[in-house]
CSV table of C-alpha atoms in Angstrom, one decimal:
chain,number,residue,atom,x,y,z
A,1,MET,CA,64.5,68.7,125.1
A,2,ARG,CA,67.2,71.2,126.4
A,3,SER,CA,66.1,73.9,128.2
A,4,TYR,CA,66.5,77.6,127.6
A,5,SER,CA,67.8,79.8,130.4
A,6,PRO,CA,67.7,83.6,129.6
A,7,ASP,CA,70.7,85.8,130.8
A,8,LEU,CA,69.2,87.9,133.3
A,9,THR,CA,72.6,89.8,134.0
A,10,PRO,CA,71.8,93.5,133.9
A,11,PRO,CA,73.3,94.6,130.7
A,12,TRP,CA,75.3,97.5,132.6
A,13,LYS,CA,77.2,94.5,134.3
A,14,ARG,CA,77.8,92.2,131.3
A,15,SER,CA,81.3,92.3,130.0
A,16,LYS,CA,81.8,93.9,126.7
A,17,PRO,CA,83.5,91.8,124.0
A,18,ALA,CA,87.2,92.2,124.1
A,19,PRO,CA,88.9,93.6,120.6
A,20,GLU,CA,90.5,91.0,118.5
A,21,ILE,CA,94.1,91.6,117.6
A,22,PRO,CA,95.9,89.7,115.1
A,23,ALA,CA,98.7,87.9,116.7
A,24,ASP,CA,101.7,89.2,114.5
A,25,PRO,CA,105.2,88.7,115.0
A,26,ASP,CA,106.7,90.8,117.5
A,27,LEU,CA,103.6,92.1,118.9
A,28,VAL,CA,104.3,92.4,122.9
A,29,VAL,CA,101.3,91.0,125.0
A,30,GLU,CA,100.8,89.6,128.6
A,31,GLU,CA,99.0,86.5,129.2
A,32,VAL,CA,96.3,87.0,131.8
A,33,SER,CA,96.1,84.3,134.1
A,34,THR,CA,99.8,83.8,134.5
A,35,GLY,CA,101.5,87.4,134.0
A,36,PHE,CA,103.8,86.0,131.5
A,37,CYS,CA,104.9,88.8,129.3
A,38,GLY,CA,106.4,88.5,125.7
A,39,ALA,CA,106.8,89.1,122.0
A,40,VAL,CA,104.8,86.9,119.8
A,41,ILE,CA,107.3,84.5,117.8
A,42,ARG,CA,104.8,82.2,116.1
A,43,CYS,CA,100.9,81.5,116.2
A,44,GLU,CA,99.5,78.5,114.7
A,45,ALA,CA,96.2,77.0,114.9
A,46,GLY,CA,94.7,77.7,118.5
A,47,THR,CA,98.1,78.8,120.2
A,48,VAL,CA,100.4,81.5,120.2
A,49,THR,CA,104.1,81.4,121.3
A,50,LEU,CA,105.6,84.1,123.2
A,51,GLU,CA,109.2,85.0,124.1
A,52,ASP,CA,110.4,87.0,127.1
A,53,ARG,CA,113.1,89.3,127.8
A,54,PHE,CA,115.1,86.6,128.8
A,55,GLY,CA,114.7,84.6,125.9
A,56,LYS,CA,112.3,82.0,127.5
A,57,HIS,CA,109.2,80.7,125.5
A,58,ARG,CA,105.8,79.6,126.5
A,59,VAL,CA,103.1,78.4,124.6
A,60,PHE,CA,99.4,79.4,125.3
A,61,PRO,CA,95.8,79.0,123.9
A,62,LEU,CA,94.0,81.7,121.6
A,63,GLU,CA,91.2,81.9,124.4
A,64,PRO,CA,88.8,85.1,124.3
A,65,ARG,CA,89.9,87.7,126.7
A,66,GLY,CA,93.2,85.8,127.4
A,67,PHE,CA,95.7,88.8,127.1
A,68,LEU,CA,96.6,92.1,127.9
A,69,LEU,CA,97.7,94.9,125.4
A,70,GLU,CA,99.0,98.0,127.0
A,71,GLY,CA,96.7,97.5,129.9
A,72,GLN,CA,93.6,96.5,127.8
A,73,VAL,CA,92.0,93.1,127.5
A,74,VAL,CA,92.0,91.8,124.2
A,75,THR,CA,91.4,88.4,122.3
A,76,LEU,CA,94.3,87.5,120.3
A,77,VAL,CA,93.3,85.7,116.9
A,78,ARG,CA,95.4,84.3,114.2
A,79,PRO,CA,96.7,86.6,111.3
A,80,ALA,CA,94.9,86.5,108.3
A,81,PRO,CA,97.4,84.7,105.6
A,82,THR,CA,98.9,87.3,103.1
A,83,ALA,CA,98.2,86.9,99.6
A,84,PRO,CA,101.1,85.7,97.5
A,85,SER,CA,102.7,88.9,96.0
A,86,ARG,CA,103.5,89.5,92.4
A,87,PRO,CA,107.2,89.1,90.9
A,88,ALA,CA,109.0,92.6,91.4
A,89,ARG,CA,110.2,94.2,88.3
A,90,THR,CA,112.8,96.9,87.8
A,91,ALA,CA,112.4,100.1,86.7
A,92,SER,CA,112.8,98.7,82.8
A,93,GLY,CA,109.8,96.3,83.7
A,94,SER,CA,112.2,93.3,83.8
A,95,LEU,CA,111.4,90.7,86.5
A,96,ALA,CA,113.7,91.6,89.4
A,97,VAL,CA,116.0,88.8,90.9
A,98,PRO,CA,116.1,89.4,94.7
A,99,GLY,CA,119.5,89.3,96.2
A,100,ALA,CA,121.1,89.0,93.1
A,101,ARG,CA,124.7,90.5,92.8
A,102,ALA,CA,126.4,92.8,90.1
A,103,ARG,CA,128.4,90.6,87.9
A,104,VAL,CA,132.0,91.4,86.9
A,105,ALA,CA,131.8,94.1,84.2
A,106,ARG,CA,132.1,92.8,80.5
A,107,ALA,CA,134.6,93.9,78.2
A,108,GLY,CA,131.8,95.4,76.4
A,109,ARG,CA,130.7,98.8,76.7
A,110,ILE,CA,127.5,101.1,75.8
A,111,TYR,CA,128.7,104.5,75.0
A,112,VAL,CA,126.1,107.3,75.5
A,113,GLU,CA,126.4,111.3,74.5
A,114,GLY,CA,126.5,112.9,77.4
A,115,ARG,CA,125.7,112.7,81.4
A,116,HIS,CA,122.3,113.3,81.2
A,117,ASP,CA,121.8,110.4,78.9
A,118,ALA,CA,123.9,108.2,81.4
A,119,GLU,CA,121.7,109.5,84.3
A,120,LEU,CA,118.6,108.2,82.6
A,121,VAL,CA,119.9,105.1,81.4
A,122,GLU,CA,121.1,104.2,84.9
A,123,ARG,CA,117.8,105.5,86.4
A,124,VAL,CA,115.4,102.9,84.3
A,125,TRP,CA,117.9,100.1,83.4
A,126,GLY,CA,120.4,100.2,86.2
A,127,ASP,CA,119.4,97.0,87.9
A,128,ASP,CA,119.4,95.3,84.6
A,129,LEU,CA,122.8,96.4,83.6
A,130,ARG,CA,124.2,95.5,87.0
A,131,ILE,CA,123.1,92.1,86.6
A,132,GLU,CA,124.3,91.7,83.0
A,133,GLY,CA,127.8,93.2,83.9
A,134,VAL,CA,127.5,96.2,81.3
A,135,VAL,CA,128.8,99.5,81.8
A,136,VAL,CA,127.7,102.7,80.6
A,137,GLU,CA,130.0,105.8,79.9
A,138,TYR,CA,129.3,109.3,78.4
A,139,LEU,CA,131.4,110.6,75.7
A,140,GLU,CA,130.2,114.4,75.6
A,141,GLY,CA,129.6,114.5,72.2
A,142,ILE,CA,130.3,111.9,69.5
A,143,ASP,CA,132.1,114.2,66.7
A,144,ASP,CA,135.1,111.7,66.8
A,145,LEU,CA,133.0,108.4,66.8
A,146,PRO,CA,135.2,106.7,64.3
A,147,ALA,CA,138.2,107.3,66.1
A,148,ILE,CA,136.5,106.6,69.5
A,149,VAL,CA,135.5,103.1,68.1
A,150,ALA,CA,139.0,102.4,66.6
A,151,ASP,CA,140.2,103.4,70.1
A,152,PHE,CA,138.0,100.7,71.9
A,153,ALA,CA,139.2,97.9,69.5
A,154,PRO,CA,135.5,96.0,69.7
A,155,GLY,CA,135.6,92.3,69.1
A,156,PRO,CA,133.4,89.4,69.5
A,157,ASP,CA,134.1,89.4,73.3
A,158,ALA,CA,134.1,93.0,73.5
A,159,ARG,CA,131.1,94.5,71.8
A,160,LEU,CA,130.5,98.0,71.7
A,161,GLY,CA,126.9,99.7,71.7
A,162,VAL,CA,126.4,103.4,71.2
A,163,LEU,CA,123.3,105.6,71.9
A,164,VAL,CA,123.2,108.9,69.9
A,165,ASP,CA,120.8,112.0,70.2
A,166,HIS,CA,118.7,113.6,66.9
A,167,PHE,CA,119.4,110.2,65.1
A,168,VAL,CA,117.4,111.2,62.4
A,169,GLU,CA,117.9,110.8,58.4
A,170,GLY,CA,120.1,113.5,57.0
A,171,SER,CA,121.2,114.7,60.6
A,172,LYS,CA,125.2,114.8,61.4
A,173,GLU,CA,124.7,111.9,63.8
A,174,SER,CA,123.5,109.7,61.2
A,175,ARG,CA,126.2,110.4,59.1
A,176,LEU,CA,128.8,109.6,61.7
A,177,ALA,CA,127.1,106.5,62.5
A,178,ALA,CA,127.0,105.2,59.0
A,179,SER,CA,130.9,105.6,58.9
A,180,VAL,CA,131.0,102.9,61.4
A,181,THR,CA,131.1,99.5,59.8
A,182,ASP,CA,132.4,97.2,62.4
A,183,PRO,CA,130.0,94.3,62.9
A,184,HIS,CA,130.7,94.1,66.6
A,185,VAL,CA,129.5,97.9,66.9
A,186,LEU,CA,125.9,98.7,66.9
A,187,VAL,CA,125.1,102.7,66.7
A,188,VAL,CA,121.3,103.6,67.6
A,189,GLY,CA,119.5,106.6,68.8
A,190,HIS,CA,116.5,108.6,69.2
A,191,PRO,CA,115.0,111.4,67.3
A,192,TYR,CA,115.0,113.7,70.0
A,193,ILE,CA,117.6,116.9,69.9
A,194,ASP,CA,118.2,116.1,73.5
A,195,VAL,CA,117.5,113.2,75.6
A,196,TRP,CA,115.3,115.8,77.9
A,197,GLU,CA,112.5,115.2,75.3
A,198,ALA,CA,112.7,111.3,75.6
A,199,VAL,CA,111.0,111.9,78.9
A,200,LYS,CA,107.2,112.1,78.3
A,201,PRO,CA,105.5,115.3,78.8
A,202,SER,CA,102.8,114.1,80.9
A,203,SER,CA,105.4,112.6,83.5
A,204,VAL,CA,106.9,116.0,84.0
A,205,GLY,CA,103.6,117.7,84.3
A,206,ILE,CA,103.7,119.9,80.9
A,207,PRO,CA,101.5,119.4,77.7
A,208,ALA,CA,104.5,119.0,75.2
A,209,TRP,CA,108.0,120.1,75.0
A,210,PRO,CA,108.3,123.4,73.2
A,211,ARG,CA,109.9,124.0,69.7
A,212,VAL,CA,113.1,125.9,70.1
A,213,PRO,CA,114.4,128.2,67.3
A,214,ARG,CA,117.4,127.0,65.5
A,215,GLY,CA,120.5,128.5,66.7
A,216,GLN,CA,119.5,128.7,70.1
A,217,ASP,CA,120.7,126.4,72.7
A,218,TRP,CA,117.9,123.9,73.4
A,219,LYS,CA,118.0,123.4,76.9
A,220,THR,CA,118.0,126.9,77.9
A,221,GLY,CA,115.3,127.6,75.1
A,222,VAL,CA,113.0,124.9,76.7
A,223,CYS,CA,113.6,126.6,80.3
A,224,ARG,CA,112.7,130.1,78.9
A,225,ALA,CA,109.7,128.7,76.8
A,226,LEU,CA,108.3,127.0,80.0
A,227,GLY,CA,109.4,129.7,82.6
A,228,TRP,CA,111.7,127.5,84.2
A,229,PRO,CA,114.9,128.8,85.8
A,230,GLU,CA,117.8,128.8,83.2
A,231,ASN,CA,119.7,126.7,85.5
A,232,THR,CA,119.7,123.4,83.2
A,233,GLY,CA,121.6,121.3,85.5
A,234,ALA,CA,118.9,121.9,88.6
A,235,VAL,CA,116.3,121.4,86.0
A,236,TRP,CA,117.6,118.1,84.5
A,237,GLN,CA,117.5,116.8,88.4
A,238,HIS,CA,113.9,117.8,88.5
A,239,ILE,CA,112.9,116.2,85.4
A,240,LEU,CA,114.9,112.9,86.2
A,241,SER,CA,113.3,112.7,89.8
A,242,LYS,CA,109.7,112.3,87.6
A,243,VAL,CA,111.0,109.2,85.8
A,244,THR,CA,110.2,106.1,88.1
A,245,SER,CA,109.9,103.6,85.4
A,246,TYR,CA,110.1,102.9,81.4
A,247,LYS,CA,106.5,104.0,81.4
A,248,ASP,CA,107.8,107.7,81.6
A,249,LEU,CA,109.7,107.1,78.4
A,250,GLU,CA,109.1,107.6,74.9
A,251,PRO,CA,109.2,104.2,72.9
A,252,SER,CA,111.8,105.3,70.7
A,253,LEU,CA,114.2,105.3,73.4
A,254,LEU,CA,113.2,102.1,75.3
A,255,GLY,CA,113.5,100.2,72.0
A,256,ALA,CA,117.0,101.7,71.2
A,257,VAL,CA,118.6,100.9,74.7
A,258,GLU,CA,117.0,97.7,74.6
A,259,ARG,CA,118.8,97.0,71.4
A,260,LEU,CA,122.0,98.1,72.8
A,261,ILE,CA,121.8,95.8,75.7
A,262,ASP,CA,120.8,92.8,73.7
A,263,HIS,CA,123.9,93.4,71.2
A,264,VAL,CA,126.5,94.0,74.1
A,265,THR,CA,125.3,91.0,75.8
A,266,ALA,CA,124.9,88.5,72.6
A,267,GLY,CA,127.0,85.6,72.6
A,268,ASP,CA,128.4,85.9,76.0
A,269,ALA,CA,126.1,83.5,77.7
A,270,ASP,CA,128.8,82.3,80.1
A,271,HIS,CA,129.9,85.6,81.3
A,272,VAL,CA,130.3,85.4,85.1
Protein backbone atom coordinates (compact mmCIF):
# COMPACT_ATOMS: atom_id res chain seq x y z
CA MET A 1 0.00 0.00 0.00
CA ARG A 2 1.35 3.40 -1.01
CA SER A 3 2.08 5.66 1.93
CA TYR A 4 0.78 9.23 2.05
CA SER A 5 3.22 12.03 2.86
CA PRO A 6 1.51 15.27 3.78
CA ASP A 7 2.86 18.57 2.42
CA LEU A 8 4.42 20.22 5.46
CA THR A 9 5.51 23.34 3.55
CA PRO A 10 4.10 26.42 5.29
CA PRO A 11 1.27 28.01 3.24
CA TRP A 12 3.20 31.27 2.84
CA LYS A 13 6.05 29.39 1.18
CA ARG A 14 3.96 27.38 -1.25
CA SER A 15 4.00 28.62 -4.85
CA LYS A 16 0.69 29.99 -6.05
CA PRO A 17 -0.89 28.41 -9.13
CA ALA A 18 0.10 30.32 -12.23
CA PRO A 19 -2.74 31.80 -14.28
CA GLU A 20 -3.72 29.77 -17.32
CA ILE A 21 -3.44 31.74 -20.58
CA PRO A 22 -4.71 30.45 -23.95
CA ALA A 23 -1.87 30.15 -26.46
CA ASP A 24 -3.59 32.29 -29.06
CA PRO A 25 -1.78 33.12 -32.30
CA ASP A 26 0.60 36.12 -32.05
CA LEU A 27 0.71 36.01 -28.23
CA VAL A 28 4.30 36.93 -27.27
CA VAL A 29 5.80 34.93 -24.37
CA GLU A 30 9.19 33.85 -23.01
CA GLU A 31 10.03 30.23 -22.20
CA VAL A 32 11.36 30.22 -18.61
CA SER A 33 14.17 27.65 -18.88
CA THR A 34 15.76 28.87 -22.14
CA GLY A 35 14.79 32.52 -22.27
CA PHE A 36 13.55 32.05 -25.85
CA CYS A 37 11.07 34.83 -26.59
CA GLY A 38 8.66 34.66 -29.48
CA ALA A 39 5.11 34.84 -30.78
CA VAL A 40 2.81 31.84 -30.82
CA ILE A 41 2.36 30.58 -34.36
CA ARG A 42 0.89 27.17 -33.64
CA CYS A 43 -0.49 25.25 -30.68
CA GLU A 44 -1.06 21.52 -30.87
CA ALA A 45 -1.79 18.82 -28.31
CA GLY A 46 0.88 19.24 -25.62
CA THR A 47 3.17 21.66 -27.50
CA VAL A 48 3.40 25.25 -28.61
CA THR A 49 5.55 26.67 -31.43
CA LEU A 50 7.11 30.12 -30.98
CA GLU A 51 8.74 32.34 -33.59
CA ASP A 52 11.31 34.92 -32.50
CA ARG A 53 11.99 38.27 -34.16
CA PHE A 54 14.57 36.66 -36.47
CA GLY A 55 12.06 34.13 -37.79
CA LYS A 56 13.49 31.19 -35.83
CA HIS A 57 11.00 28.56 -34.63
CA ARG A 58 11.17 26.56 -31.39
CA VAL A 59 8.76 23.96 -30.06
CA PHE A 60 8.13 23.77 -26.31
CA PRO A 61 5.95 21.54 -24.14
CA LEU A 62 2.88 23.07 -22.51
CA GLU A 63 4.14 22.62 -18.97
CA PRO A 64 2.75 24.32 -15.86
CA ARG A 65 4.49 27.63 -15.06
CA GLY A 66 6.53 27.20 -18.21
CA PHE A 67 6.34 30.72 -19.67
CA LEU A 68 6.59 34.41 -18.81
CA LEU A 69 3.98 36.86 -20.08
CA GLU A 70 4.99 40.49 -19.50
CA GLY A 71 7.25 39.29 -16.69
CA GLN A 72 4.60 37.15 -14.95
CA VAL A 73 4.86 33.36 -14.74
CA VAL A 74 1.94 31.74 -16.58
CA THR A 75 0.78 28.34 -17.74
CA LEU A 76 -0.02 28.24 -21.44
CA VAL A 77 -2.98 26.10 -22.39
CA ARG A 78 -4.40 25.10 -25.72
CA PRO A 79 -7.06 27.60 -26.91
CA ALA A 80 -10.64 26.42 -26.80
CA PRO A 81 -11.96 25.41 -30.23
CA THR A 82 -14.14 28.03 -31.83
CA ALA A 83 -17.69 27.10 -32.66
CA PRO A 84 -18.47 27.04 -36.38
CA SER A 85 -20.00 30.33 -37.38
CA ARG A 86 -23.32 30.55 -39.13
CA PRO A 87 -23.26 31.66 -42.74
CA ALA A 88 -23.18 35.44 -42.90
CA ARG A 89 -26.12 37.20 -44.47
CA THR A 90 -26.43 40.43 -46.39
CA ALA A 91 -28.65 43.28 -45.24
CA SER A 92 -31.41 41.87 -47.45
CA GLY A 93 -31.28 38.52 -45.66
CA SER A 94 -29.57 36.65 -48.50
CA LEU A 95 -26.62 34.35 -47.82
CA ALA A 96 -23.41 36.35 -48.20
CA VAL A 97 -20.80 35.15 -50.67
CA PRO A 98 -17.37 35.86 -49.10
CA GLY A 99 -14.86 37.23 -51.57
CA ALA A 100 -17.38 37.48 -54.38
CA ARG A 101 -16.51 40.12 -56.95
CA ALA A 102 -19.05 42.44 -58.51
CA ARG A 103 -20.22 41.21 -61.89
CA VAL A 104 -20.09 43.21 -65.07
CA ALA A 105 -23.25 45.31 -65.20
CA ARG A 106 -26.19 43.81 -67.06
CA ALA A 107 -27.92 45.63 -69.85
CA GLY A 108 -31.06 45.53 -67.70
CA ARG A 109 -31.71 48.21 -65.10
CA ILE A 110 -33.89 49.05 -62.13
CA TYR A 111 -35.25 52.59 -62.15
CA VAL A 112 -36.50 54.29 -58.98
CA GLU A 113 -38.18 57.66 -58.61
CA GLY A 114 -35.66 59.62 -56.57
CA ARG A 115 -32.31 59.75 -54.84
CA HIS A 116 -33.70 58.63 -51.48
CA ASP A 117 -35.25 55.55 -53.07
CA ALA A 118 -31.93 54.67 -54.69
CA GLU A 119 -30.00 55.14 -51.45
CA LEU A 120 -32.42 52.94 -49.52
CA VAL A 121 -32.28 50.17 -52.12
CA GLU A 122 -28.48 50.33 -52.06
CA ARG A 123 -28.48 50.23 -48.28
CA VAL A 124 -30.38 46.94 -48.08
CA TRP A 125 -29.82 45.22 -51.43
CA GLY A 126 -26.44 46.65 -52.49
CA ASP A 127 -24.45 43.43 -51.97
CA ASP A 128 -27.00 41.36 -53.87
CA LEU A 129 -27.20 43.84 -56.73
CA ARG A 130 -23.42 43.88 -57.22
CA ILE A 131 -23.23 40.09 -57.29
CA GLU A 132 -26.07 40.01 -59.84
CA GLY A 133 -24.65 42.89 -61.88
CA VAL A 134 -27.81 44.99 -61.52
CA VAL A 135 -27.53 48.78 -61.66
CA VAL A 136 -30.10 51.05 -59.96
CA GLU A 137 -30.71 54.53 -61.36
CA TYR A 138 -33.05 57.26 -60.18
CA LEU A 139 -35.30 59.32 -62.43
CA GLU A 140 -36.41 62.37 -60.38
CA GLY A 141 -40.03 61.43 -61.05
CA ILE A 142 -41.91 59.20 -63.47
CA ASP A 143 -44.21 61.70 -65.24
CA ASP A 144 -42.60 60.74 -68.56
CA LEU A 145 -42.54 56.99 -67.85
CA PRO A 146 -43.75 55.84 -71.31
CA ALA A 147 -41.05 57.93 -73.00
CA ILE A 148 -38.45 56.70 -70.51
CA VAL A 149 -39.33 53.09 -71.30
CA ALA A 150 -39.24 53.71 -75.04
CA ASP A 151 -35.85 55.39 -74.76
CA PHE A 152 -34.49 52.43 -72.77
CA ALA A 153 -35.60 50.01 -75.53
CA PRO A 154 -36.14 46.95 -73.33
CA GLY A 155 -35.73 43.42 -74.65
CA PRO A 156 -35.13 39.82 -73.55
CA ASP A 157 -31.50 40.62 -72.65
CA ALA A 158 -32.23 44.12 -71.36
CA ARG A 159 -35.08 43.92 -68.91
CA LEU A 160 -36.31 47.00 -67.12
CA GLY A 161 -37.81 47.21 -63.63
CA VAL A 162 -39.40 50.39 -62.27
CA LEU A 163 -40.15 51.10 -58.60
CA VAL A 164 -42.74 53.82 -57.97
CA ASP A 165 -44.04 55.56 -54.85
CA HIS A 166 -47.74 55.84 -53.98
CA PHE A 167 -48.63 52.84 -56.12
CA VAL A 168 -52.30 52.56 -55.19
CA GLU A 169 -55.50 52.21 -57.18
CA GLY A 170 -56.54 55.46 -58.85
CA SER A 171 -53.23 57.25 -58.29
CA LYS A 172 -51.30 59.00 -61.04
CA GLU A 173 -48.54 56.45 -60.57
CA SER A 174 -50.86 53.50 -61.11
CA ARG A 175 -52.24 55.08 -64.30
CA LEU A 176 -48.73 55.64 -65.63
CA ALA A 177 -47.81 52.06 -64.82
CA ALA A 178 -50.86 50.80 -66.70
CA SER A 179 -49.70 52.66 -69.80
CA VAL A 180 -46.56 50.48 -69.98
CA THR A 181 -47.34 47.17 -71.69
CA ASP A 182 -43.93 45.96 -72.81
CA PRO A 183 -43.48 42.34 -71.56
CA HIS A 184 -39.85 43.05 -70.69
CA VAL A 185 -40.80 45.85 -68.29
CA LEU A 186 -42.14 45.38 -64.77
CA VAL A 187 -43.55 48.36 -62.89
CA VAL A 188 -44.26 47.77 -59.20
CA GLY A 189 -44.37 49.97 -56.15
CA HIS A 190 -45.32 50.57 -52.56
CA PRO A 191 -48.37 52.41 -51.20
CA TYR A 192 -46.50 55.19 -49.42
CA ILE A 193 -46.43 58.80 -50.58
CA ASP A 194 -42.68 58.83 -50.04
CA VAL A 195 -40.10 56.10 -49.47
CA TRP A 196 -39.46 57.53 -45.98
CA GLU A 197 -42.68 55.81 -44.91
CA ALA A 198 -41.35 52.44 -46.05
CA VAL A 199 -38.96 52.57 -43.08
CA LYS A 200 -40.68 51.12 -40.03
CA PRO A 201 -41.47 53.84 -37.45
CA SER A 202 -40.04 51.69 -34.66
CA SER A 203 -36.66 51.65 -36.43
CA VAL A 204 -36.62 55.45 -36.45
CA GLY A 205 -37.84 55.72 -32.85
CA ILE A 206 -41.29 57.20 -33.52
CA PRO A 207 -44.74 55.70 -32.83
CA ALA A 208 -45.98 56.29 -36.39
CA TRP A 209 -45.45 58.41 -39.46
CA PRO A 210 -47.67 61.49 -39.12
CA ARG A 211 -50.51 62.29 -41.52
CA VAL A 212 -49.72 65.34 -43.63
CA PRO A 213 -52.58 67.45 -45.02
CA ARG A 214 -53.06 67.20 -48.78
CA GLY A 215 -51.40 70.02 -50.67
CA GLN A 216 -48.52 70.33 -48.19
CA ASP A 217 -45.05 69.06 -49.02
CA TRP A 218 -45.02 65.66 -47.35
CA LYS A 219 -41.41 65.63 -46.13
CA THR A 220 -41.65 69.15 -44.72
CA GLY A 221 -44.95 68.31 -43.06
CA VAL A 222 -43.43 65.24 -41.43
CA CYS A 223 -40.52 67.26 -40.07
CA ARG A 224 -42.89 69.88 -38.62
CA ALA A 225 -45.19 67.30 -37.07
CA LEU A 226 -42.31 65.46 -35.41
CA GLY A 227 -40.41 68.58 -34.37
CA TRP A 228 -37.49 67.72 -36.62
CA PRO A 229 -35.38 70.36 -38.43
CA GLU A 230 -36.87 71.20 -41.81
CA ASN A 231 -33.63 70.20 -43.51
CA THR A 232 -35.06 67.18 -45.33
CA GLY A 233 -31.69 66.08 -46.69
CA ALA A 234 -30.17 65.86 -43.20
CA VAL A 235 -33.31 64.23 -41.81
CA TRP A 236 -33.20 61.59 -44.52
CA GLN A 237 -29.59 60.74 -43.69
CA HIS A 238 -30.67 60.27 -40.06
CA ILE A 239 -33.50 57.97 -41.15
CA LEU A 240 -31.22 56.03 -43.50
CA SER A 241 -28.66 55.53 -40.72
CA LYS A 242 -31.30 53.62 -38.74
CA VAL A 243 -31.75 51.07 -41.52
CA THR A 244 -29.38 48.16 -41.00
CA SER A 245 -31.28 45.32 -42.68
CA TYR A 246 -34.51 44.28 -44.37
CA LYS A 247 -36.08 44.01 -40.90
CA ASP A 248 -36.23 47.82 -40.77
CA LEU A 249 -38.43 48.04 -43.87
CA GLU A 250 -42.12 47.47 -44.48
CA PRO A 251 -43.05 44.23 -46.29
CA SER A 252 -44.65 46.08 -49.21
CA LEU A 253 -41.31 47.61 -50.20
CA LEU A 254 -39.41 44.39 -49.60
CA GLY A 255 -41.69 42.43 -51.89
CA ALA A 256 -41.59 45.06 -54.62
CA VAL A 257 -37.79 45.26 -54.76
CA GLU A 258 -37.39 41.46 -54.67
CA ARG A 259 -39.80 41.18 -57.62
CA LEU A 260 -37.81 43.73 -59.59
CA ILE A 261 -34.51 41.95 -58.96
CA ASP A 262 -36.05 38.63 -60.03
CA HIS A 263 -37.48 40.26 -63.16
CA VAL A 264 -34.24 41.92 -64.26
CA THR A 265 -32.17 38.78 -63.66
CA ALA A 266 -34.66 36.30 -65.16
CA GLY A 267 -33.45 34.29 -68.13
CA ASP A 268 -29.85 35.40 -67.77
CA ALA A 269 -28.27 32.55 -65.83
CA ASP A 270 -25.19 32.60 -68.01
CA HIS A 271 -24.47 36.26 -67.30
CA VAL A 272 -20.92 36.82 -66.05
